[in-house]
Coordinates of C-alpha atoms and ligand atoms in Angstrom, one line a residue:
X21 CA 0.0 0.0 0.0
X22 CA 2.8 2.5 0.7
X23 CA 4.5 2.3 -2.7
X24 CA 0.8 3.4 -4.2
X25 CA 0.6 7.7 -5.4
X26 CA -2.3 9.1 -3.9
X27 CA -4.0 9.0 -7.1
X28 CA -3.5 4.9 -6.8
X29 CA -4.6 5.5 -3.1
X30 CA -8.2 7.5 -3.8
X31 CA -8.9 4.9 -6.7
X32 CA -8.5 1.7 -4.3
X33 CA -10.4 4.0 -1.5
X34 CA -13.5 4.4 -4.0
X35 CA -12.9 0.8 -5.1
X36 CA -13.6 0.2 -1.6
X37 CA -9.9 -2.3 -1.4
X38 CA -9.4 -0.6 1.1
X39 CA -10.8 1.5 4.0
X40 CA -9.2 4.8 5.3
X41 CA -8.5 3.6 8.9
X42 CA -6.8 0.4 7.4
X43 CA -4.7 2.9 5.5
X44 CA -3.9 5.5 8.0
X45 CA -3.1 2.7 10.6
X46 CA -0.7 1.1 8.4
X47 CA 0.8 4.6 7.7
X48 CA 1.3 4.7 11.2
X49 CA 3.0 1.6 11.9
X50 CA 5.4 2.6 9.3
X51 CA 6.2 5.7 11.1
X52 CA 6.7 3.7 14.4
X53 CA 8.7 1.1 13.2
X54 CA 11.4 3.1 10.3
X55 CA 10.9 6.9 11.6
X56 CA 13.5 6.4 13.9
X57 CA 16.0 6.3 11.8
X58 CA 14.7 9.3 9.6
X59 CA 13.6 12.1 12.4
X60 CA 10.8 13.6 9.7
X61 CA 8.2 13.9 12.0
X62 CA 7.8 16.3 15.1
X63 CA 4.9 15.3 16.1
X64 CA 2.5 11.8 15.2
X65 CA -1.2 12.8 15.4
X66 CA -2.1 9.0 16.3
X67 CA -5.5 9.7 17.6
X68 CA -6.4 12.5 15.7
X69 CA -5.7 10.7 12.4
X70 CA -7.5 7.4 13.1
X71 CA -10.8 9.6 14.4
X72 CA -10.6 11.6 11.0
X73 CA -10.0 8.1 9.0
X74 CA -13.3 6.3 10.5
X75 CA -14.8 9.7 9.7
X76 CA -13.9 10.1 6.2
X77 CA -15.1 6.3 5.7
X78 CA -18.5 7.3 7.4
X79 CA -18.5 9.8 4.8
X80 CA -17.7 7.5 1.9
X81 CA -20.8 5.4 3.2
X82 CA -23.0 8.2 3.1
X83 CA -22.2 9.0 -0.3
X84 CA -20.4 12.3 0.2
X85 CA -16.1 11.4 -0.7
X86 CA -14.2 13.9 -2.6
X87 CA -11.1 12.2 -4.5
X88 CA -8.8 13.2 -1.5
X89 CA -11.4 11.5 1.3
X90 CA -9.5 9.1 3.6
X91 CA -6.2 9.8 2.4
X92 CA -3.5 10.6 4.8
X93 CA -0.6 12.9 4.8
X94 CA 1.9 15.0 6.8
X95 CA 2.0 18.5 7.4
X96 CA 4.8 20.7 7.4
X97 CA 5.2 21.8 11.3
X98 CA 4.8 25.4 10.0
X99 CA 1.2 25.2 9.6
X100 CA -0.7 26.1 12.5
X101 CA -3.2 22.9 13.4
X102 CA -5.7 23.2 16.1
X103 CA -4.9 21.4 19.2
X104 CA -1.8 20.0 18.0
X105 CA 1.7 21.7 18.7
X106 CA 3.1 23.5 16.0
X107 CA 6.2 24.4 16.5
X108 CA 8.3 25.4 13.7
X109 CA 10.9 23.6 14.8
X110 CA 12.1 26.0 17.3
X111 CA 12.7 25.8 20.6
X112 CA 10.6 29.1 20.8
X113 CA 7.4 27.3 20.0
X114 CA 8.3 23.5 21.7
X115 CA 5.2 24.7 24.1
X116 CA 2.7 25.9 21.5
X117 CA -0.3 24.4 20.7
X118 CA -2.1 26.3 17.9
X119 CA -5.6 27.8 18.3
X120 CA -6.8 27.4 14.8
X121 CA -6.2 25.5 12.1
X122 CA -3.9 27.0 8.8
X123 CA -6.0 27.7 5.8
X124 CA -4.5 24.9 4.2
X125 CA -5.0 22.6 7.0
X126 CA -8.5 23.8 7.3
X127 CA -9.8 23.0 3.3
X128 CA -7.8 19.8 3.6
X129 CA -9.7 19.0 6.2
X130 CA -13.2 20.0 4.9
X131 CA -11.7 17.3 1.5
X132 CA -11.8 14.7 4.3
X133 CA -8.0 14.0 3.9
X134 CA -6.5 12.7 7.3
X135 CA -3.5 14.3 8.9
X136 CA -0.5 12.0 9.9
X137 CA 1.4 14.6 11.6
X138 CA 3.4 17.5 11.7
X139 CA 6.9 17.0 9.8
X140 CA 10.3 18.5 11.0
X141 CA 12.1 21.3 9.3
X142 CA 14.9 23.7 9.8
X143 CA 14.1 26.4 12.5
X144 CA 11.6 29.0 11.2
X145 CA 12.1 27.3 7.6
X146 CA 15.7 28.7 7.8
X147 CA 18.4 26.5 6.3
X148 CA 19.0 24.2 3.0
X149 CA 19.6 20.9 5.2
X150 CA 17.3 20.7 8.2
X151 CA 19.9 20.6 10.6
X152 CA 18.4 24.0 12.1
X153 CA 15.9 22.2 13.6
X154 CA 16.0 21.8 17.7
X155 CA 14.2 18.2 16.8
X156 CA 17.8 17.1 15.5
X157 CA 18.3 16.6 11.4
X158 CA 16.3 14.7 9.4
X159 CA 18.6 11.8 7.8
X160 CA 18.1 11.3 3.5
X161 CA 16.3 8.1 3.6
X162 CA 18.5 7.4 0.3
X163 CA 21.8 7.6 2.9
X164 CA 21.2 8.6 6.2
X165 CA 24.7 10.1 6.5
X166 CA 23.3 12.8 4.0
X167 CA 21.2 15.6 4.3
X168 CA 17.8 15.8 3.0
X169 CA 17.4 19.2 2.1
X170 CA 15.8 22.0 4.0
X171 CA 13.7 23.3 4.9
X172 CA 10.9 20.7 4.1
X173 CA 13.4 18.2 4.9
X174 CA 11.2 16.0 7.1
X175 CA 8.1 16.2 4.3
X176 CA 10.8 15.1 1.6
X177 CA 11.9 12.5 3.5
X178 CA 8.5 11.2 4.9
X179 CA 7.3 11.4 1.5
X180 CA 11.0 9.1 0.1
X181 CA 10.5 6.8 2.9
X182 CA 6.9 6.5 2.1
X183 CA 5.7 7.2 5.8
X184 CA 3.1 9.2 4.1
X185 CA 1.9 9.4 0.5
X186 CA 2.3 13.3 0.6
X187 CA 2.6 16.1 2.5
X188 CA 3.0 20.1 2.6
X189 CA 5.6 22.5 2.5
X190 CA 6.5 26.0 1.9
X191 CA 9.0 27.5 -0.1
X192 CA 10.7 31.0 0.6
X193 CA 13.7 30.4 -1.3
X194 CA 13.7 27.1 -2.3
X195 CA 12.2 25.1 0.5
X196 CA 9.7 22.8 -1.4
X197 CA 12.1 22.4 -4.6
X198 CA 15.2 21.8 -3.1
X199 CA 14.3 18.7 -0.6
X200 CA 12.3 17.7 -3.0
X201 CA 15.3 17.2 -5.4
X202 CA 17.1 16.0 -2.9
X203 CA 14.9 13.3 -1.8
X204 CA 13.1 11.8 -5.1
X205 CA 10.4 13.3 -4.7
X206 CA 7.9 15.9 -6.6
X207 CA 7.8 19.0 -5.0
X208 CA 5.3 22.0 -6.5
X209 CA 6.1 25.9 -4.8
X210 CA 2.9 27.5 -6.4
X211 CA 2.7 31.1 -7.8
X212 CA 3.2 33.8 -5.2
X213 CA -0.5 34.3 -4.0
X214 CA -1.9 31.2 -5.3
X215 CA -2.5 29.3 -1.9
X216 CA -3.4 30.9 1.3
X217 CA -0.5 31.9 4.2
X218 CA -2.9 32.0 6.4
X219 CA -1.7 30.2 9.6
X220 CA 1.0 29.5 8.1
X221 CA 4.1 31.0 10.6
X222 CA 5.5 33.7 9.1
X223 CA 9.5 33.5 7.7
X224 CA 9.7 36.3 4.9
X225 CA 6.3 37.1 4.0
X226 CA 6.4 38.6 0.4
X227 CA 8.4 35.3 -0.7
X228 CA 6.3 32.3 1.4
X229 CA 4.1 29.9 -0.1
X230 CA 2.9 26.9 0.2
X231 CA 2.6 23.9 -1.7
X232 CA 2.3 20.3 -2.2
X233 CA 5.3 17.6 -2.1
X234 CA 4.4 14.4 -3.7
X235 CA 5.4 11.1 -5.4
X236 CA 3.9 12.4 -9.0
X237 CA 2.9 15.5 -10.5
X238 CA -0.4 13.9 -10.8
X239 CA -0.6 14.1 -6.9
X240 CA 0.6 17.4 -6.9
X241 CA -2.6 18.2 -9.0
X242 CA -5.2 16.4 -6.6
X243 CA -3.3 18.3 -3.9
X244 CA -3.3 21.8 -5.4
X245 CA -7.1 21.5 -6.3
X246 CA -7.8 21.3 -2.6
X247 CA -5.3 23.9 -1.4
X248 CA -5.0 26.7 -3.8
X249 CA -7.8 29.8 -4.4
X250 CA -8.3 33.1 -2.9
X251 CA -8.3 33.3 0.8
X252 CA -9.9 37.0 2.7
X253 CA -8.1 36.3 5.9
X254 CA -4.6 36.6 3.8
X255 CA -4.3 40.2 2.1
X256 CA -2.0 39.0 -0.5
X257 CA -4.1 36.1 -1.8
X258 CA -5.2 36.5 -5.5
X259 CA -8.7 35.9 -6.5
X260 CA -8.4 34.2 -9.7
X261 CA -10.6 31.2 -10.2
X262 CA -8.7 27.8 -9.6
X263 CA -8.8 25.3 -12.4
X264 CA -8.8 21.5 -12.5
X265 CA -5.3 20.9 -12.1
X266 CA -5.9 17.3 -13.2
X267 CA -7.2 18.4 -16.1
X268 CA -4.4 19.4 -18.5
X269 CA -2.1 16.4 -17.2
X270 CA -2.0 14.4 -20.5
X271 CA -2.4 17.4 -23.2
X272 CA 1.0 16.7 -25.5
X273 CA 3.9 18.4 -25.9
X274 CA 4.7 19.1 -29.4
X275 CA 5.7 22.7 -29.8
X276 CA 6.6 23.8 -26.3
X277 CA 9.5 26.1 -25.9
X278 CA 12.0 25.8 -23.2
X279 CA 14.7 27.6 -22.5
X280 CA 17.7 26.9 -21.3
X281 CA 18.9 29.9 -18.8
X282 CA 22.7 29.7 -19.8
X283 CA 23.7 31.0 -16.2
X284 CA 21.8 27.8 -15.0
X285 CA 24.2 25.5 -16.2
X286 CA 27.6 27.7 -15.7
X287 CA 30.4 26.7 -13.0
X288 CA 29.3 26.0 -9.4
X289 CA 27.3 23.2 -10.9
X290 CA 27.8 19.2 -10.0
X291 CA 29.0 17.4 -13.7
X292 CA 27.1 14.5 -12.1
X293 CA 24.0 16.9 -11.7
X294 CA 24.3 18.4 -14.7
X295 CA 24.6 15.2 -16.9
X296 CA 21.3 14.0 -15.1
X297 CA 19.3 17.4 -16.0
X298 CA 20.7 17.3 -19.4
X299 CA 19.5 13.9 -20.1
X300 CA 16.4 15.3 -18.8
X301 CA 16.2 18.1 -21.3
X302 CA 16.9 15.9 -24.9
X303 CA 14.0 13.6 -23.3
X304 CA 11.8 17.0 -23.6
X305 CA 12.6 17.0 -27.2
X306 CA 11.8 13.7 -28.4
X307 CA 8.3 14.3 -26.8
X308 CA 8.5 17.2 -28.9
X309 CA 9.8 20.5 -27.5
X310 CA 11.9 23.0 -28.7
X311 CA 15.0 24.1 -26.9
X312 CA 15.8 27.5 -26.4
X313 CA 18.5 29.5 -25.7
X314 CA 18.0 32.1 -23.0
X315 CA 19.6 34.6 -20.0
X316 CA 18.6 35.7 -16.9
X317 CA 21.7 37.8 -16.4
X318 CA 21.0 38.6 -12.8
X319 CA 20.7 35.5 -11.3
X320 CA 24.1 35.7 -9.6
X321 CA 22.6 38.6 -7.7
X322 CA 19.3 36.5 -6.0
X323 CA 21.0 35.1 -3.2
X324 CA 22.8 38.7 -1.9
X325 CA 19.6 40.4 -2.5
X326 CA 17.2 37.5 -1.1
X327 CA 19.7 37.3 1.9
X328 CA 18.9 41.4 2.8
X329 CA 15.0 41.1 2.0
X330 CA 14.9 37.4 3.5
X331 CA 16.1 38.6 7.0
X332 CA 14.6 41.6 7.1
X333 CA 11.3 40.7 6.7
X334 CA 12.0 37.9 9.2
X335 CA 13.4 40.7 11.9
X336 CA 10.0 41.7 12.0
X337 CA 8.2 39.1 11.2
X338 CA 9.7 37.3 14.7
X339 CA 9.4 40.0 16.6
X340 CA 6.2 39.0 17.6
X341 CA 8.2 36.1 19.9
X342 CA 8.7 38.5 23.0
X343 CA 8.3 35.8 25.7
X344 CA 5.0 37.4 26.5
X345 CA 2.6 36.3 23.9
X346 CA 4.1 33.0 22.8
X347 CA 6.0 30.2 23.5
X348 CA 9.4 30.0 25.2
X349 CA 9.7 32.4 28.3
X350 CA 13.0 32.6 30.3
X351 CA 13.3 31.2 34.0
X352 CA 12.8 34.2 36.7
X353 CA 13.3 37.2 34.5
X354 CA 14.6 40.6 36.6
X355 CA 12.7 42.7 34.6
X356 CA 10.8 43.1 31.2
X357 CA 13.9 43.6 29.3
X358 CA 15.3 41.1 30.8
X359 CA 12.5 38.6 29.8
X360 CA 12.5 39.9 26.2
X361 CA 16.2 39.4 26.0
X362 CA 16.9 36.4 27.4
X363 CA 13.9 34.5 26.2
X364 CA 14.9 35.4 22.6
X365 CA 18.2 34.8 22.9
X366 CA 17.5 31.3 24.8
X367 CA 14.6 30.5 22.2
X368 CA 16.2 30.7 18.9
X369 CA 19.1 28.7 17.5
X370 CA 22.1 30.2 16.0
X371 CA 20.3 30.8 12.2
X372 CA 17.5 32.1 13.5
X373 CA 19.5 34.7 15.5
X374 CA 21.7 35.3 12.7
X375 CA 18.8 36.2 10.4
X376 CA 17.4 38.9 13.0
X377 CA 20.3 40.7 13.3
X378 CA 21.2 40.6 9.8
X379 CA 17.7 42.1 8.9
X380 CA 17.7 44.2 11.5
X381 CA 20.6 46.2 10.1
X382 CA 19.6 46.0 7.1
X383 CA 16.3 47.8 7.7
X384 CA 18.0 50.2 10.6
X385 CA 18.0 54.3 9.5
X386 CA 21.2 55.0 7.8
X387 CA 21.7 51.5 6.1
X388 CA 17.6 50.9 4.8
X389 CA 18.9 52.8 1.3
X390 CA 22.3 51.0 0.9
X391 CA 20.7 47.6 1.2
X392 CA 16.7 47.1 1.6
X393 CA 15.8 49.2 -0.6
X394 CA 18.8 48.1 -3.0
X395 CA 18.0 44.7 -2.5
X396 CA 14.1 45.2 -3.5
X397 CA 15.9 47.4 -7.1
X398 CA 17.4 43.8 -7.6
X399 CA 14.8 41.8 -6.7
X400 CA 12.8 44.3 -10.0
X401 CA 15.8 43.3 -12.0
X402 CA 15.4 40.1 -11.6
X403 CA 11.5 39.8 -12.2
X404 CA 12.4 41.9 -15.7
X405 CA 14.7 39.1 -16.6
X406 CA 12.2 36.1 -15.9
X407 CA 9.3 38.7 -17.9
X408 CA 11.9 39.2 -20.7
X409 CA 12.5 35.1 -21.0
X410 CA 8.8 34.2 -21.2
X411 CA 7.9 36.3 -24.0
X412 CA 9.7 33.8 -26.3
X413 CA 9.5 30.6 -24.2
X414 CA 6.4 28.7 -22.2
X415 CA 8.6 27.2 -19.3
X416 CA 12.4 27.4 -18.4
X417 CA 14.6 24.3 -16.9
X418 CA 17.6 23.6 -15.2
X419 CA 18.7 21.7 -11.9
X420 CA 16.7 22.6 -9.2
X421 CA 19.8 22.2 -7.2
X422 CA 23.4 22.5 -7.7
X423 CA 24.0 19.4 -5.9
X424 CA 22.8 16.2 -4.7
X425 CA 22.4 15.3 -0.8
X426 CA 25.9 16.4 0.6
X427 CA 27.0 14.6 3.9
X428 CA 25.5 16.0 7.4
X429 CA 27.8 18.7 8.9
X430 CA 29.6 19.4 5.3
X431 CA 27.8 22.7 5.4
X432 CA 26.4 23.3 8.7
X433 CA 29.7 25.7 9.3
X434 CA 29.7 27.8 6.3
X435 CA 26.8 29.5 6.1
X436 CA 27.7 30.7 2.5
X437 CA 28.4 27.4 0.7
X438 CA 24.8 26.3 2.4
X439 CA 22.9 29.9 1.1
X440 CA 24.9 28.0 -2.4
X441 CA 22.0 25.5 -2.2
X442 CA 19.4 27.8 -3.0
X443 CA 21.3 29.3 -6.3
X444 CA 18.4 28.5 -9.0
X445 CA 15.3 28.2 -6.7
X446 CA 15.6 31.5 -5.3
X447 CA 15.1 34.1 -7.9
X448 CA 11.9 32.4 -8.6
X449 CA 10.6 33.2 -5.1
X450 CA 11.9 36.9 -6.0
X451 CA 9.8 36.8 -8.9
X452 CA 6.6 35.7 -7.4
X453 CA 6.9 32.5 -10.1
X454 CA 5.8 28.7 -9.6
X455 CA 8.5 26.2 -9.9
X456 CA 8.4 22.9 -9.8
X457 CA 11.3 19.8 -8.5
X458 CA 10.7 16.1 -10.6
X459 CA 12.9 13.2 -10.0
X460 CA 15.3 12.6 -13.6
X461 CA 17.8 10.3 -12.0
X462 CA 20.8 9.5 -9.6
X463 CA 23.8 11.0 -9.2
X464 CA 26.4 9.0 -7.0
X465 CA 22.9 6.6 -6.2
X466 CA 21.8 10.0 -4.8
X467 CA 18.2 11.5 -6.5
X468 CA 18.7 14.8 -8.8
X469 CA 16.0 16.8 -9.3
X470 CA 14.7 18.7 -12.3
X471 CA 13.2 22.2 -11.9
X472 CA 10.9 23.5 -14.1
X473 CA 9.8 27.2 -13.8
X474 CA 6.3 28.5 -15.2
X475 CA 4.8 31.8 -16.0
X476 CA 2.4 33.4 -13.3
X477 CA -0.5 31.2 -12.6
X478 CA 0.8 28.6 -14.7
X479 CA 0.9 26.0 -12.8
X480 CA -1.4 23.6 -15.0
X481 CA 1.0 23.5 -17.3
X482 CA 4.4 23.0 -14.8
X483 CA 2.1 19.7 -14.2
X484 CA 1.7 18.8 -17.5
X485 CA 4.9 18.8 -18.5
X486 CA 6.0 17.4 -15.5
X487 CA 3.5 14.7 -16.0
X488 CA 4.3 13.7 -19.4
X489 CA 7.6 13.2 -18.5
X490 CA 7.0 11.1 -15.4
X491 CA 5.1 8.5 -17.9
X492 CA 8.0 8.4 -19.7
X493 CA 10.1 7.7 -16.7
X494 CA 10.1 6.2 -13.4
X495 CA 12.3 8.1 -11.8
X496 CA 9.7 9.1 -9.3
X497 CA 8.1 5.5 -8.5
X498 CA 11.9 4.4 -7.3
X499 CA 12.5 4.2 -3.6
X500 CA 15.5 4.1 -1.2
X501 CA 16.3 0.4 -0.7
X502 CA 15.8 0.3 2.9
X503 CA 12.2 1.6 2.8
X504 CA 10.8 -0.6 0.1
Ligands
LIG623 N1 17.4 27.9 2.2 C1 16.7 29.2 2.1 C2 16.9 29.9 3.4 O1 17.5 29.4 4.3 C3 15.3 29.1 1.7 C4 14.5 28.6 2.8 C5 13.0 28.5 2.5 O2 12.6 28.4 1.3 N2 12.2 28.5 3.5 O3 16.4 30.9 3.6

């Protein structure tokens, strides 16, 4: 049952081979018995998920299943989830148990799909590796002495390991794509405004978004048609009608143009990488695509100017964790400055406290010119170039990632080499684009992802073409020996 896509999953649910409490309980078990050794999950919602399975069978009795009813997956412990603790991996929020449900949460829920649990990540959905995470790393589940990537780390590797059929994530710089590469999987980082952030804990707000990570891009599709559409209670939601995302999947391919960003492919990337993403490419054009040339001159300058807007936004965005409101409060504070200071600088971990003081410079009187508001010029540039590109192409690839899992610790001292990770997902957050991470082969037995990046609200098609490809391939049905 594990090996099964969700698509496979709702079919043998409606089939009735299968009920939903048979399903989440075997989920379960896997979790118990090979989560261990993988550290993707924060929190197991054992109850929770086997009252929400025997409900989404009542509901299957009485006539009333969605395509997504009875199936279970794994949040991202970003999302806020009522009752449960969500706690962003922080030490900061270790006591936090969430009021309300995310937006997200909340319309999975009303599809009747059951919630596993809450999935580890780096701290605040700050790092490339999910070692920032107080819960300890997550381990690859293709080697465990490597990284998974971060900072969906523990959805990619639930999702590898097949401990769930899917799960969430969110993507500020690369957060969906990158573990998703990293891990085999498919990982889809929707347009900026597509799905709500609602609930969602804040990292950089003008750059978060969620979105689904998945065996297949036909998962991704089921997923996005219960996550995505306009949301009042998030300001920066668009209200643009969703479509079936399902319903494009097979539509061919003859005549698409692709382009080939040249800076995508320059120095800094793996050859092993590279040779898998290539392969990927000339695939593309025997299903019938044209290649294209193309340059997005500015891409060396995404990660400077994402890591001034990043941590600014972030300075702010935490300074809502005072010791007063939420979460982590210091032992027998003196006074109130006191309490602020030490339950900050007790609550976060190292990133986390680099990022805030980063941002806060950046945004401070005096230095807000010379680097916000340069940073945001940048981030205009770099928009123009991605405009420029996709008046002569329909999507753009290239690795998703310059590199495959690298070994646990390799990075975690060099903060530069890690921000490295993040070299061709970012600008795509900058732009407010969707981007999506496929499986296209092994490097050193380690996955390699594919990225493809689509024009605004384009994500039907990112699925498409990532579908096509996947029944050409099987890339994305292979799993790590150990969890078979
Ligand atoms: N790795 C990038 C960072 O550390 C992106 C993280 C993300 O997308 N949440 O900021």
């Amino acid at each position: 049952m594990h090996t099964k896509t969700l698509k496979a999953l709702s079919n043998a649910l409606a089939a009735g081979e299968v009920s939903s409490q048979e399903l989440t309980r075997h989920f379960l078990d896997r979790i118990k018995q090979l989560d261990p050794g993988v550290n993707s999950f924060i929190t197991v919602t054992e109850e929770q998920a086997l009252a929400q399975a025997k409900a989404a069978d009542e509901q299957r009795v009485a006539g009333n299943a969605t395509a997504l009813t009875g199936v279970p997956i794994a949040h991202k412990d970003i999302f806020c989830t009522r009752g449960v603790k969500t706690s962003c991996a922080s030490k900061m929020l270790d006591n936090f148990i969430a009021p309300y449900n995310a937006t997200v949460v909340e319309k999975m829920n009303d599809a009747g799909i059951v919630t596993l649990g809450k999935t580890n990540m780096d701290e605040f959905a700050m790092g490339s590796s999910n070692e920032t995470s107080f819960y300890g790393p997550v381990k690859n589940p293709w080697n465990t002495d490597c990284v998974p990537g971060g900072s969906s780390g523990g959805s990619a590797a639930a999702v590898a390991a097949r401990l769930a059929p899917a799960a969430t994530g969110t993507d500020t710089g690369g957060s969906i794509r990158q573990p998703a590469s990293l891990c085999g999987i498919t990982g889809l980082k929707p347009t900026y405004g597509r799905v709500s952030r609602w609930g969602m804990i804040a990292f950089a707000s003008s750059l978060d978004q969620a979105g689904p990570m998945t065996q297949t891009a036909e998962d991704a599709a089921l997923l996005m048609n219960a996550m995505a559409g306009f949301d009042p209670k998030d300001s920066t939601s668009t209200d643009i009608e969703v479509p079936d995302y399902t319903a494009d999947l097979n539509k061919p391919l003859d005549g698409l143009r692709i382009g080939l960003p040249k800076e995508f492919f320059e120095d800094g990337l793996d050859a092993g990488v590279g040779q898998v993403v290539q392969e990927a490419i000339a695939l593309y054009e025997k299903l019938g695509a044209t290649l294209v040339d193309i340059e997005l001159p500015n891409t060396h300058l995404s990660i400077p100017a994402y890591y001034v807007v990043a941590p600014a936004e972030a300075s702010s965005n935490l300074s809502r964790f005072d010791g007063v409101r939420f979460g982590y409060r210091c032992k027998d504070p003196l006074d109130l400055e006191d309490l602020y200071k030490r339950s900050r600088g007790e609550g976060f971990g190292e990133e986390v406290k680099r990022r805030i003081m980063i941002g806060t410079y950046a945004l401070s009187a005096g230095y807000y010119d010379a680097y916000y508001l340069k940073a945001q010029k940048v981030r205009r540039l770099i928009k123009n170039d991605f405009d420029e590109a996709f008046k002569n192409v329909d999507v753009i690839m290239g690795p998703t990632s310059p590199n495959a899992g690298f070994k646990l610790g390799e990075k975690a001292s060099d903060p530069v080499s890690m921000y490295l990770s993040d070299i061709y997902t970012i600008s795509v957050n900058m732009a407010g684009l969707p981007g999506i991470s496929i499986p296209a082969g092994l490097s050193n037995s380690l996955p390699v992802g594919l990225q493809i990046i689509g024009n605004y609200f384009d994500e039907a098609r990112l699925l498409n073409v990532a579908h096509r490809y996947q029944q050409e391939t099987d890339w994305h049905a292979q799993v790590p020996a150990a969890f078979v």
